[in-house]
Coordinates of C-alpha atoms and ligand atoms in Angstrom, one line a residue:
M1397 CA -30.7 14.4 121.2
K1398 CA -30.9 14.1 125.1
N1399 CA -34.5 13.2 125.5
S1400 CA -35.5 12.9 121.9
K1401 CA -38.1 10.4 120.8
V1402 CA -36.8 7.3 119.2
F1403 CA -38.6 4.2 117.9
L1404 CA -37.8 0.8 119.3
N1405 CA -39.8 -2.3 118.4
N1406 CA -43.2 -0.7 117.8
K1407 CA -42.8 1.9 120.7
F1408 CA -42.0 5.6 120.7
L1409 CA -39.7 6.2 123.6
N1410 CA -37.5 8.9 125.0
L1411 CA -33.9 8.0 124.1
S1412 CA -33.0 7.4 127.8
E1413 CA -35.9 4.8 128.0
A1414 CA -34.8 2.8 125.0
K1415 CA -33.1 -0.4 126.1
I1416 CA -31.6 -3.1 123.9
S1417 CA -30.2 -6.4 125.2
P1418 CA -26.4 -6.6 125.2
L1419 CA -26.9 -10.1 123.7
D1420 CA -28.5 -8.5 120.7
R1421 CA -26.8 -9.9 117.6
G1422 CA -26.4 -6.4 116.3
F1423 CA -24.1 -5.7 119.2
I1424 CA -22.3 -9.1 119.4
F1425 CA -22.0 -9.9 115.6
A1426 CA -22.9 -6.6 113.8
D1427 CA -25.6 -8.9 112.4
G1428 CA -28.0 -6.4 110.9
V1429 CA -28.6 -3.7 108.3
Y1430 CA -29.5 -0.1 108.3
E1431 CA -31.0 2.7 106.1
L1432 CA -30.8 6.4 106.2
I1433 CA -33.7 8.3 104.7
P1434 CA -33.1 12.0 104.1
F1435 CA -35.8 14.7 104.4
F1436 CA -35.2 18.0 102.7
Q1437 CA -37.6 20.9 103.3
D1438 CA -39.6 18.4 105.4
K1439 CA -40.2 16.1 102.5
A1440 CA -38.8 12.5 102.3
F1441 CA -36.3 12.3 99.4
L1442 CA -36.6 9.0 97.5
L1443 CA -38.3 7.2 100.4
D1444 CA -39.6 4.3 98.2
K1445 CA -36.1 3.6 96.9
H1446 CA -34.7 3.5 100.5
L1447 CA -37.5 1.1 101.6
L1448 CA -36.9 -1.1 98.6
R1449 CA -33.2 -1.3 99.4
L1450 CA -33.9 -2.1 103.1
N1451 CA -36.3 -4.9 102.0
K1452 CA -33.7 -6.3 99.6
N1453 CA -30.9 -6.1 102.2
L1454 CA -33.0 -7.8 104.9
S1455 CA -33.8 -10.6 102.5
E1456 CA -30.2 -11.0 101.5
M1457 CA -29.3 -11.2 105.3
K1458 CA -32.2 -13.6 105.8
I1459 CA -33.7 -11.3 108.4
E1460 CA -37.5 -11.0 108.2
N1461 CA -39.0 -7.6 107.3
I1462 CA -41.8 -7.6 109.7
Y1463 CA -43.4 -4.4 108.5
S1464 CA -45.1 -3.6 105.2
N1465 CA -44.0 -0.5 103.4
D1466 CA -47.2 1.2 104.6
E1467 CA -46.3 0.3 108.2
W1468 CA -42.8 1.7 107.7
R1469 CA -44.2 4.9 106.3
S1470 CA -46.6 5.3 109.2
Y1471 CA -44.0 4.7 111.9
I1472 CA -41.6 7.0 110.2
N1473 CA -44.3 9.7 109.9
K1474 CA -45.2 9.4 113.5
L1475 CA -41.5 9.6 114.6
I1476 CA -40.8 12.7 112.6
S1477 CA -43.9 14.4 114.0
Y1478 CA -41.9 14.8 117.2
Y1479 CA -39.4 17.0 115.5
D1480 CA -39.5 20.3 113.7
Y1481 CA -36.3 20.2 111.7
T1482 CA -36.3 21.3 108.1
N1483 CA -33.5 19.1 106.7
F1484 CA -33.0 15.9 108.6
Y1485 CA -32.7 12.1 108.3
V1486 CA -34.3 9.1 109.8
Y1487 CA -31.8 6.3 110.7
I1488 CA -33.3 2.8 110.6
Q1489 CA -31.5 -0.1 112.0
V1490 CA -32.7 -3.7 111.9
S1491 CA -30.7 -6.3 113.7
R1492 CA -31.4 -10.0 113.9
G1493 CA -32.3 -9.6 117.5
A1494 CA -31.4 -11.1 120.9
P1495 CA -31.6 -14.8 121.7
K1496 CA -34.8 -15.8 123.5
H1497 CA -33.8 -19.1 125.0
E1498 CA -31.1 -19.8 127.6
E1499 CA -29.2 -22.3 125.4
E1500 CA -28.8 -19.6 122.8
V1501 CA -27.2 -17.2 125.2
L1502 CA -23.8 -18.8 124.8
R1503 CA -22.2 -17.0 121.9
Q1504 CA -23.1 -18.9 118.8
H1505 CA -22.5 -17.8 115.3
H1506 CA -25.6 -19.6 113.9
Y1507 CA -29.0 -18.1 114.5
Y1508 CA -32.5 -19.3 115.0
N1509 CA -35.0 -18.6 112.4
E1510 CA -37.7 -17.6 114.9
M1511 CA -35.6 -14.7 116.3
E1512 CA -37.4 -11.4 116.5
P1513 CA -35.5 -8.5 114.8
T1514 CA -34.7 -5.4 116.8
I1515 CA -35.9 -2.4 115.0
F1516 CA -34.6 1.0 116.0
M1517 CA -35.1 4.4 114.4
Y1518 CA -33.9 7.9 115.4
V1519 CA -34.0 11.3 113.8
S1520 CA -31.1 13.7 113.4
E1521 CA -30.8 17.1 111.8
I1522 CA -28.8 17.4 108.5
N1523 CA -26.3 20.3 108.5
L1524 CA -25.8 20.9 104.8
L1525 CA -22.3 21.9 103.8
P1526 CA -22.1 25.7 103.1
E1527 CA -22.3 26.5 99.4
D1528 CA -19.0 28.4 99.3
K1529 CA -17.2 25.3 100.6
I1530 CA -19.0 23.1 98.1
R1531 CA -17.7 25.4 95.3
K1532 CA -14.2 25.1 96.7
G1533 CA -14.3 21.3 96.8
F1534 CA -13.0 18.9 99.4
S1535 CA -9.8 17.0 99.7
C1536 CA -9.8 13.2 99.8
V1537 CA -7.2 10.5 100.5
T1538 CA -7.1 6.9 99.4
L1539 CA -6.8 3.7 101.4
D1540 CA -6.7 0.0 100.5
D1541 CA -10.2 -1.4 100.5
L1542 CA -9.9 -4.2 103.1
R1543 CA -13.6 -4.4 103.9
W1544 CA -15.6 -7.7 103.7
G1545 CA -16.8 -8.8 100.3
M1546 CA -20.5 -7.9 100.7
C1547 CA -20.3 -4.1 100.6
N1548 CA -23.3 -4.1 98.3
I1549 CA -25.4 -4.7 101.5
K1550 CA -25.9 -1.8 103.8
S1551 CA -24.6 -3.8 106.8
I1552 CA -24.1 -2.2 110.2
S1553 CA -20.6 -3.9 110.2
L1554 CA -18.8 -0.6 109.5
A1555 CA -15.6 -0.9 111.6
Y1556 CA -13.3 -0.5 108.6
N1557 CA -15.4 2.4 107.2
A1558 CA -15.0 4.1 110.6
L1559 CA -11.3 3.5 110.6
A1560 CA -11.1 4.9 107.0
K1561 CA -13.2 8.0 107.9
N1562 CA -10.8 8.6 110.8
Y1563 CA -7.8 8.1 108.5
A1564 CA -9.2 11.0 106.4
K1565 CA -9.9 13.1 109.5
E1566 CA -6.3 12.6 110.8
R1567 CA -5.1 14.0 107.4
E1568 CA -7.6 16.9 107.5
A1569 CA -9.3 15.4 104.5
F1570 CA -13.1 15.1 103.9
E1571 CA -13.3 11.5 102.8
T1572 CA -11.3 8.3 102.2
V1573 CA -11.7 6.7 98.8
F1574 CA -11.2 3.0 98.8
V1575 CA -9.0 1.3 96.2
K1576 CA -9.1 -2.4 95.5
K1577 CA -6.2 -3.7 93.3
G1578 CA -5.7 -0.3 91.7
I1579 CA -9.5 0.2 91.0
I1580 CA -11.6 2.7 92.9
T1581 CA -14.6 1.2 94.7
E1582 CA -16.3 4.0 96.7
G1583 CA -15.8 6.4 99.6
S1584 CA -16.1 5.3 103.2
S1585 CA -19.6 6.7 103.3
S1586 CA -20.2 7.8 99.7
N1587 CA -20.2 6.8 96.0
I1588 CA -17.8 8.5 93.6
F1589 CA -18.2 9.9 90.1
I1590 CA -15.7 11.5 87.7
V1591 CA -16.0 13.5 84.5
K1592 CA -13.4 13.2 81.8
D1593 CA -13.7 14.8 78.3
N1594 CA -17.4 15.7 79.0
V1595 CA -18.3 12.1 79.9
F1596 CA -19.3 11.0 83.4
Y1597 CA -18.0 7.7 84.8
T1598 CA -18.8 5.9 88.0
P1599 CA -17.6 2.5 89.3
Q1600 CA -19.8 -0.3 88.1
L1601 CA -21.9 -2.0 90.8
N1602 CA -20.3 -5.1 92.3
N1603 CA -19.9 -6.6 95.8
Y1604 CA -17.5 -3.8 96.8
V1605 CA -19.9 -0.9 95.9
L1606 CA -23.0 0.0 97.7
P1607 CA -25.8 0.8 95.2
G1608 CA -26.2 4.3 96.7
I1609 CA -29.7 5.8 96.3
T1610 CA -28.1 9.2 95.5
R1611 CA -25.8 7.4 93.0
G1612 CA -28.9 6.0 91.2
Y1613 CA -30.7 9.4 91.3
V1614 CA -27.6 11.3 89.9
I1615 CA -27.1 8.8 87.1
E1616 CA -30.8 9.4 86.1
E1617 CA -30.2 13.2 86.3
I1618 CA -27.1 13.0 84.1
K1619 CA -29.1 11.0 81.5
N1620 CA -32.0 13.5 81.7
L1621 CA -29.5 16.3 81.0
D1622 CA -28.5 14.3 77.9
Y1623 CA -24.9 13.8 79.1
Q1624 CA -23.1 10.5 78.7
I1625 CA -22.5 8.2 81.7
Q1626 CA -20.6 5.0 81.8
E1627 CA -20.4 2.5 84.7
I1628 CA -16.9 1.1 84.4
D1629 CA -13.8 0.1 86.4
I1630 CA -12.1 3.4 87.3
S1631 CA -8.3 3.1 88.0
I1632 CA -6.7 5.4 90.4
D1633 CA -4.8 6.9 87.4
L1634 CA -8.0 7.8 85.7
L1635 CA -9.3 9.5 88.9
E1636 CA -6.1 11.5 89.2
K1637 CA -6.4 12.7 85.6
A1638 CA -10.2 13.5 85.8
D1639 CA -11.5 16.9 84.8
E1640 CA -13.9 16.7 87.7
A1641 CA -14.7 14.3 90.5
F1642 CA -17.4 14.3 93.1
L1643 CA -18.9 12.1 95.9
T1644 CA -22.6 11.4 96.5
N1645 CA -24.6 10.3 99.5
S1646 CA -27.9 10.9 101.1
T1647 CA -27.1 13.6 103.6
Q1648 CA -24.9 15.9 101.4
F1649 CA -26.1 14.8 98.0
L1650 CA -23.0 15.9 96.0
V1651 CA -19.6 16.9 97.3
P1652 CA -17.0 18.0 94.7
I1653 CA -13.4 16.6 95.2
S1654 CA -10.6 19.2 94.9
S1655 CA -7.6 17.0 95.6
L1656 CA -6.7 13.4 96.1
N1657 CA -3.7 12.6 98.4
K1658 CA -2.8 16.3 98.1
K1659 CA -2.7 16.1 94.2
I1660 CA -5.1 18.6 92.6
I1661 CA -8.0 17.1 90.7
G1662 CA -9.1 19.0 87.6
S1663 CA -9.3 22.8 88.3
G1664 CA -8.8 22.1 92.1
Q1665 CA -12.4 23.2 92.8
A1666 CA -15.9 22.2 91.9
G1667 CA -16.2 21.7 88.1
K1668 CA -19.0 23.0 85.9
Y1669 CA -20.9 19.7 85.7
S1670 CA -20.6 19.2 89.5
C1671 CA -22.0 22.7 89.9
E1672 CA -24.8 22.0 87.5
L1673 CA -26.0 18.9 89.4
Y1674 CA -25.5 20.7 92.7
E1675 CA -27.8 23.5 91.6
K1676 CA -30.6 20.9 91.1
F1677 CA -30.1 19.7 94.6
K1678 CA -30.2 23.2 96.0
K1679 CA -33.7 23.5 94.6
I1680 CA -34.7 20.4 96.6
S1681 CA -32.9 21.2 99.8
R1682 CA -33.0 24.9 100.3
Y1683 CA -36.2 26.2 98.8
S1684 CA -39.6 24.9 99.3
Ligands
LIG1179 N1 -21.2 3.9 100.0 C1 -21.2 3.8 101.4 C2 -20.1 2.8 101.9 C3 -22.0 4.5 102.2 O1 -21.9 4.3 103.5 C4 -23.0 5.4 101.6 C5 -23.9 6.2 102.5 N2 -24.7 5.4 103.3 C6 -23.0 5.5 100.2 C7 -22.1 4.7 99.5 C8 -24.0 6.4 99.6 O2 -25.3 5.8 99.6 P1 -26.6 6.6 99.6 O3 -26.6 7.5 98.4 O4 -27.7 5.6 99.6 O5 -26.6 7.4 100.9

Protein backbone atom coordinates (compact mmCIF):
# COMPACT_ATOMS: atom_id res chain seq x y z
CA MET A 1 0.00 0.00 0.00
CA LYS A 2 3.16 2.19 0.21
CA ASN A 3 2.66 4.51 -2.72
CA SER A 4 -0.74 3.34 -3.82
CA LYS A 5 -3.21 5.77 -5.29
CA VAL A 6 -5.90 6.99 -3.00
CA PHE A 7 -8.74 9.44 -3.52
CA LEU A 8 -8.98 12.53 -1.33
CA ASN A 9 -11.45 15.35 -2.02
CA ASN A 10 -11.64 15.07 -5.83
CA LYS A 11 -7.94 14.25 -6.22
CA PHE A 12 -6.11 11.02 -6.97
CA LEU A 13 -2.90 11.06 -4.94
CA ASN A 14 -0.16 8.79 -3.77
CA LEU A 15 -0.93 7.73 -0.22
CA SER A 16 2.12 9.65 1.06
CA GLU A 17 0.76 12.88 -0.50
CA ALA A 18 -2.71 12.59 1.01
CA LYS A 19 -3.00 15.00 3.92
CA ILE A 20 -5.97 15.57 6.22
CA SER A 21 -6.19 18.28 8.89
CA PRO A 22 -5.76 17.00 12.44
CA LEU A 23 -8.77 19.19 13.23
CA ASP A 24 -10.94 17.14 10.90
CA ARG A 25 -14.04 16.13 12.83
CA GLY A 26 -13.52 12.55 11.68
CA PHE A 27 -10.33 12.54 13.75
CA ILE A 28 -11.55 14.62 16.70
CA PHE A 29 -15.11 13.30 17.08
CA ALA A 30 -15.33 10.17 14.85
CA ASP A 31 -17.93 12.35 13.12
CA GLY A 32 -18.40 10.51 9.85
CA VAL A 33 -19.56 7.40 8.05
CA TYR A 34 -17.97 4.82 5.80
CA GLU A 35 -18.77 2.18 3.21
CA LEU A 36 -16.89 -0.79 1.94
CA ILE A 37 -17.68 -1.96 -1.57
CA PRO A 38 -16.42 -5.41 -2.52
CA PHE A 39 -15.32 -6.35 -6.03
CA PHE A 40 -15.15 -10.02 -6.96
CA GLN A 41 -13.56 -11.12 -10.22
CA ASP A 42 -13.11 -7.40 -10.90
CA LYS A 43 -16.85 -6.69 -10.73
CA ALA A 44 -18.52 -4.54 -8.10
CA PHE A 45 -20.85 -6.61 -5.94
CA LEU A 46 -24.10 -4.82 -5.01
CA LEU A 47 -22.62 -1.37 -5.70
CA ASP A 48 -25.99 0.39 -5.94
CA LYS A 49 -27.06 -0.96 -2.55
CA HIS A 50 -23.82 0.27 -0.96
CA LEU A 51 -24.25 3.73 -2.50
CA LEU A 52 -27.85 3.82 -1.31
CA ARG A 53 -26.78 2.97 2.26
CA LEU A 54 -24.02 5.60 2.10
CA ASN A 55 -26.54 8.20 1.00
CA LYS A 56 -28.98 7.20 3.75
CA ASN A 57 -26.27 7.21 6.44
CA LEU A 58 -24.99 10.63 5.35
CA SER A 59 -28.46 12.04 5.50
CA GLU A 60 -29.05 10.56 8.98
CA MET A 61 -25.77 12.14 10.12
CA LYS A 62 -26.78 15.41 8.43
CA ILE A 63 -23.64 15.39 6.28
CA GLU A 64 -24.17 16.52 2.71
CA ASN A 65 -23.58 13.92 0.00
CA ILE A 66 -21.80 16.18 -2.47
CA TYR A 67 -21.59 13.56 -5.25
CA SER A 68 -24.34 12.08 -7.37
CA ASN A 69 -24.32 8.29 -7.76
CA ASP A 70 -22.84 8.75 -11.25
CA GLU A 71 -20.00 10.83 -9.79
CA TRP A 72 -19.34 8.22 -7.09
CA ARG A 73 -19.26 5.51 -9.76
CA SER A 74 -16.88 7.44 -11.97
CA TYR A 75 -14.47 8.29 -9.10
CA ILE A 76 -14.55 4.67 -7.93
CA ASN A 77 -13.89 3.42 -11.48
CA LYS A 78 -10.96 5.77 -11.92
CA LEU A 79 -9.48 4.78 -8.54
CA ILE A 80 -9.70 1.05 -9.24
CA SER A 81 -8.09 1.54 -12.66
CA TYR A 82 -4.77 2.03 -10.79
CA TYR A 83 -4.96 -1.52 -9.47
CA ASP A 84 -4.98 -4.96 -11.00
CA TYR A 85 -6.39 -7.00 -8.12
CA THR A 86 -9.06 -9.62 -8.84
CA ASN A 87 -10.89 -9.56 -5.51
CA PHE A 88 -10.65 -6.29 -3.63
CA TYR A 89 -12.65 -3.62 -1.88
CA VAL A 90 -13.00 0.13 -2.10
CA TYR A 91 -13.18 1.78 1.32
CA ILE A 92 -15.04 5.09 1.34
CA GLN A 93 -14.99 7.43 4.30
CA VAL A 94 -16.88 10.69 4.51
CA SER A 95 -16.32 12.85 7.58
CA ARG A 96 -17.97 16.16 8.35
CA GLY A 97 -14.69 17.89 7.57
CA ALA A 98 -12.36 20.37 9.27
CA PRO A 99 -13.33 23.77 10.66
CA LYS A 100 -12.67 26.62 8.21
CA HIS A 101 -12.77 29.59 10.56
CA GLU A 102 -10.51 30.39 13.47
CA GLU A 103 -13.33 30.64 15.99
CA GLU A 104 -14.32 27.06 15.13
CA VAL A 105 -10.84 25.70 15.84
CA LEU A 106 -11.51 25.43 19.57
CA ARG A 107 -13.00 22.02 20.13
CA GLN A 108 -16.73 22.46 19.80
CA HIS A 109 -19.24 19.67 19.64
CA HIS A 110 -21.70 21.53 17.46
CA TYR A 111 -20.91 21.90 13.79
CA TYR A 112 -21.43 24.47 11.10
CA ASN A 113 -23.75 23.57 8.26
CA GLU A 114 -21.42 24.96 5.61
CA MET A 115 -18.57 22.59 6.49
CA GLU A 116 -17.05 20.75 3.53
CA PRO A 117 -16.98 16.99 4.03
CA THR A 118 -13.66 15.17 3.76
CA ILE A 119 -13.98 12.30 1.29
CA PHE A 120 -11.34 9.61 1.29
CA MET A 121 -11.19 6.34 -0.63
CA TYR A 122 -8.60 3.61 -0.85
CA VAL A 123 -8.40 0.15 -2.40
CA SER A 124 -7.28 -3.04 -0.71
CA GLU A 125 -7.02 -6.63 -1.86
CA ILE A 126 -9.46 -9.17 -0.39
CA ASN A 127 -7.85 -12.38 0.73
CA LEU A 128 -10.69 -14.88 0.74
CA LEU A 129 -10.65 -17.45 3.51
CA PRO A 130 -9.53 -20.81 2.13
CA GLU A 131 -12.37 -23.19 1.33
CA ASP A 132 -11.14 -25.96 3.65
CA LYS A 133 -11.20 -23.52 6.56
CA ILE A 134 -14.70 -22.35 5.61
CA ARG A 135 -15.89 -25.97 5.68
CA LYS A 136 -14.37 -26.47 9.13
CA GLY A 137 -16.06 -23.34 10.50
CA PHE A 138 -14.73 -20.69 12.85
CA SER A 139 -14.92 -20.19 16.59
CA CYS A 140 -16.66 -17.17 18.09
CA VAL A 141 -16.93 -15.62 21.52
CA THR A 142 -19.62 -13.38 22.98
CA LEU A 143 -19.34 -9.97 24.62
CA ASP A 144 -21.78 -7.51 26.15
CA ASP A 145 -22.91 -5.07 23.46
CA LEU A 146 -21.87 -1.76 25.00
CA ARG A 147 -21.81 0.23 21.74
CA TRP A 148 -23.71 3.47 21.22
CA GLY A 149 -27.37 3.16 20.26
CA MET A 150 -27.09 4.06 16.55
CA CYS A 151 -25.38 0.93 15.25
CA ASN A 152 -27.77 0.93 12.28
CA ILE A 153 -25.57 3.73 10.89
CA LYS A 154 -22.20 2.72 9.44
CA SER A 155 -20.39 5.21 11.64
CA ILE A 156 -16.59 5.45 11.77
CA SER A 157 -16.94 5.42 15.57
CA LEU A 158 -15.75 1.82 15.90
CA ALA A 159 -13.67 1.86 19.08
CA TYR A 160 -15.82 -0.74 20.86
CA ASN A 161 -15.96 -2.91 17.71
CA ALA A 162 -12.15 -2.77 17.60
CA LEU A 163 -11.91 -3.76 21.29
CA ALA A 164 -14.34 -6.59 20.60
CA LYS A 165 -12.37 -7.87 17.58
CA ASN A 166 -9.25 -7.85 19.71
CA TYR A 167 -11.13 -9.67 22.47
CA ALA A 168 -11.77 -12.45 19.92
CA LYS A 169 -8.15 -12.41 18.72
CA GLU A 170 -6.83 -12.76 22.27
CA ARG A 171 -9.00 -15.87 22.63
CA GLU A 172 -7.92 -17.23 19.23
CA ALA A 173 -11.48 -16.82 17.98
CA PHE A 174 -12.55 -15.42 14.60
CA GLU A 175 -15.29 -13.06 15.69
CA THR A 176 -16.97 -11.57 18.74
CA VAL A 177 -20.76 -11.77 18.74
CA PHE A 178 -22.46 -8.98 20.66
CA VAL A 179 -25.19 -9.74 23.20
CA LYS A 180 -27.60 -7.11 24.51
CA LYS A 181 -29.75 -8.19 27.47
CA GLY A 182 -29.48 -11.85 26.47
CA ILE A 183 -30.33 -11.13 22.79
CA ILE A 184 -27.80 -11.49 19.96
CA THR A 185 -27.33 -8.29 17.97
CA GLU A 186 -24.49 -8.84 15.45
CA GLY A 187 -20.78 -9.55 15.16
CA SER A 188 -18.11 -6.87 15.63
CA SER A 189 -17.91 -6.63 11.81
CA SER A 190 -20.62 -9.00 10.61
CA ASN A 191 -24.28 -9.98 10.78
CA ILE A 192 -25.35 -13.36 12.08
CA PHE A 193 -27.77 -16.07 10.93
CA ILE A 194 -28.76 -19.37 12.47
CA VAL A 195 -30.63 -22.41 11.14
CA LYS A 196 -32.89 -24.42 13.44
CA ASP A 197 -35.17 -27.23 12.23
CA ASN A 198 -34.64 -26.19 8.59
CA VAL A 199 -35.70 -22.58 9.21
CA PHE A 200 -33.28 -19.66 8.96
CA TYR A 201 -33.35 -16.91 11.58
CA THR A 202 -31.51 -13.62 11.76
CA PRO A 203 -31.80 -10.76 14.28
CA GLN A 204 -34.45 -8.26 13.26
CA LEU A 205 -33.15 -4.85 12.25
CA ASN A 206 -33.09 -2.23 14.99
CA ASN A 207 -30.69 0.42 16.24
CA TYR A 208 -28.22 -2.25 17.42
CA VAL A 209 -27.97 -4.03 14.07
CA LEU A 210 -26.33 -2.72 10.90
CA PRO A 211 -28.49 -3.46 7.85
CA GLY A 212 -25.65 -5.40 6.22
CA ILE A 213 -25.72 -5.45 2.43
CA THR A 214 -24.64 -9.10 2.49
CA ARG A 215 -27.36 -9.82 5.09
CA GLY A 216 -29.99 -8.41 2.68
CA TYR A 217 -28.56 -10.40 -0.23
CA VAL A 218 -28.44 -13.65 1.78
CA ILE A 219 -32.05 -13.17 2.95
CA GLU A 220 -33.12 -12.85 -0.71
CA GLU A 221 -31.08 -15.93 -1.69
CA ILE A 222 -32.70 -17.95 1.12
CA LYS A 223 -36.13 -16.88 -0.14
CA ASN A 224 -35.17 -17.69 -3.75
CA LEU A 225 -34.20 -21.18 -2.63
CA ASP A 226 -37.70 -21.50 -1.10
CA TYR A 227 -36.45 -21.83 2.45
CA GLN A 228 -38.11 -20.08 5.35
CA ILE A 229 -36.42 -17.11 7.00
CA GLN A 230 -37.62 -15.16 10.00
CA GLU A 231 -36.22 -11.93 11.40
CA ILE A 232 -36.66 -12.26 15.17
CA ASP A 233 -34.96 -11.72 18.52
CA ILE A 234 -32.39 -14.51 18.86
CA SER A 235 -31.49 -15.39 22.45
CA ILE A 236 -28.04 -16.67 23.29
CA ASP A 237 -29.75 -19.94 24.23
CA LEU A 238 -31.26 -20.29 20.73
CA LEU A 239 -27.87 -19.60 19.14
CA GLU A 240 -26.24 -22.25 21.32
CA LYS A 241 -28.88 -24.80 20.29
CA ALA A 242 -28.82 -23.92 16.58
CA ASP A 243 -28.24 -26.64 13.97
CA GLU A 244 -26.05 -24.19 12.07
CA ALA A 245 -24.89 -20.61 12.45
CA PHE A 246 -22.95 -18.32 10.16
CA LEU A 247 -21.74 -14.74 9.83
CA THR A 248 -22.05 -12.51 6.78
CA ASN A 249 -20.15 -9.47 5.61
CA SER A 250 -18.97 -7.85 2.41
CA THR A 251 -15.39 -9.12 2.35
CA GLN A 252 -15.93 -12.79 3.26
CA PHE A 253 -19.62 -13.14 2.33
CA LEU A 254 -20.37 -16.12 4.61
CA VAL A 255 -18.37 -17.59 7.48
CA PRO A 256 -19.77 -20.69 9.24
CA ILE A 257 -19.55 -20.75 13.06
CA SER A 258 -18.18 -23.95 14.58
CA SER A 259 -18.27 -22.99 18.27
CA LEU A 260 -19.40 -20.24 20.60
CA ASN A 261 -17.40 -19.62 23.79
CA LYS A 262 -15.79 -23.03 23.11
CA LYS A 263 -19.21 -24.79 23.01
CA ILE A 264 -19.78 -26.66 19.75
CA ILE A 265 -22.57 -25.28 17.52
CA GLY A 266 -24.50 -27.87 15.48
CA SER A 267 -22.12 -30.42 13.97
CA GLY A 268 -19.08 -28.31 14.88
CA GLN A 269 -18.39 -27.50 11.24
CA ALA A 270 -20.14 -25.79 8.31
CA GLY A 271 -23.68 -27.12 8.00
CA LYS A 272 -25.41 -28.11 4.77
CA TYR A 273 -27.35 -24.85 4.35
CA SER A 274 -24.23 -22.76 5.01
CA CYS A 275 -22.39 -24.82 2.38
CA GLU A 276 -25.22 -24.40 -0.11
CA LEU A 277 -25.13 -20.60 0.22
CA TYR A 278 -21.33 -20.57 0.17
CA GLU A 279 -21.35 -22.49 -3.15
CA LYS A 280 -23.35 -19.64 -4.70
CA PHE A 281 -20.77 -17.16 -3.47
CA LYS A 282 -17.94 -19.27 -4.87
CA LYS A 283 -19.43 -18.81 -8.33
CA ILE A 284 -19.33 -15.03 -7.86
CA SER A 285 -15.90 -14.78 -6.25
CA ARG A 286 -13.76 -17.49 -7.74
CA TYR A 287 -14.82 -18.03 -11.32
CA SER A 288 -15.43 -15.39 -13.93
N1 LIG B 1 -22.27 -5.35 11.22
C1 LIG B 1 -21.15 -4.64 11.45
C2 LIG B 1 -20.94 -4.03 12.80
C3 LIG B 1 -20.19 -4.47 10.44
O1 LIG B 1 -19.08 -3.75 10.66
C4 LIG B 1 -20.40 -5.10 9.18
C5 LIG B 1 -19.37 -4.99 8.10
N2 LIG B 1 -19.14 -3.68 7.74
C6 LIG B 1 -21.58 -5.83 8.98
C7 LIG B 1 -22.49 -5.94 10.01
C8 LIG B 1 -21.86 -6.46 7.64
O2 LIG B 1 -22.27 -5.49 6.71
P1 LIG B 1 -22.02 -5.69 5.15
O3 LIG B 1 -22.67 -6.97 4.76
O4 LIG B 1 -22.70 -4.50 4.53
O5 LIG B 1 -20.55 -5.71 4.93
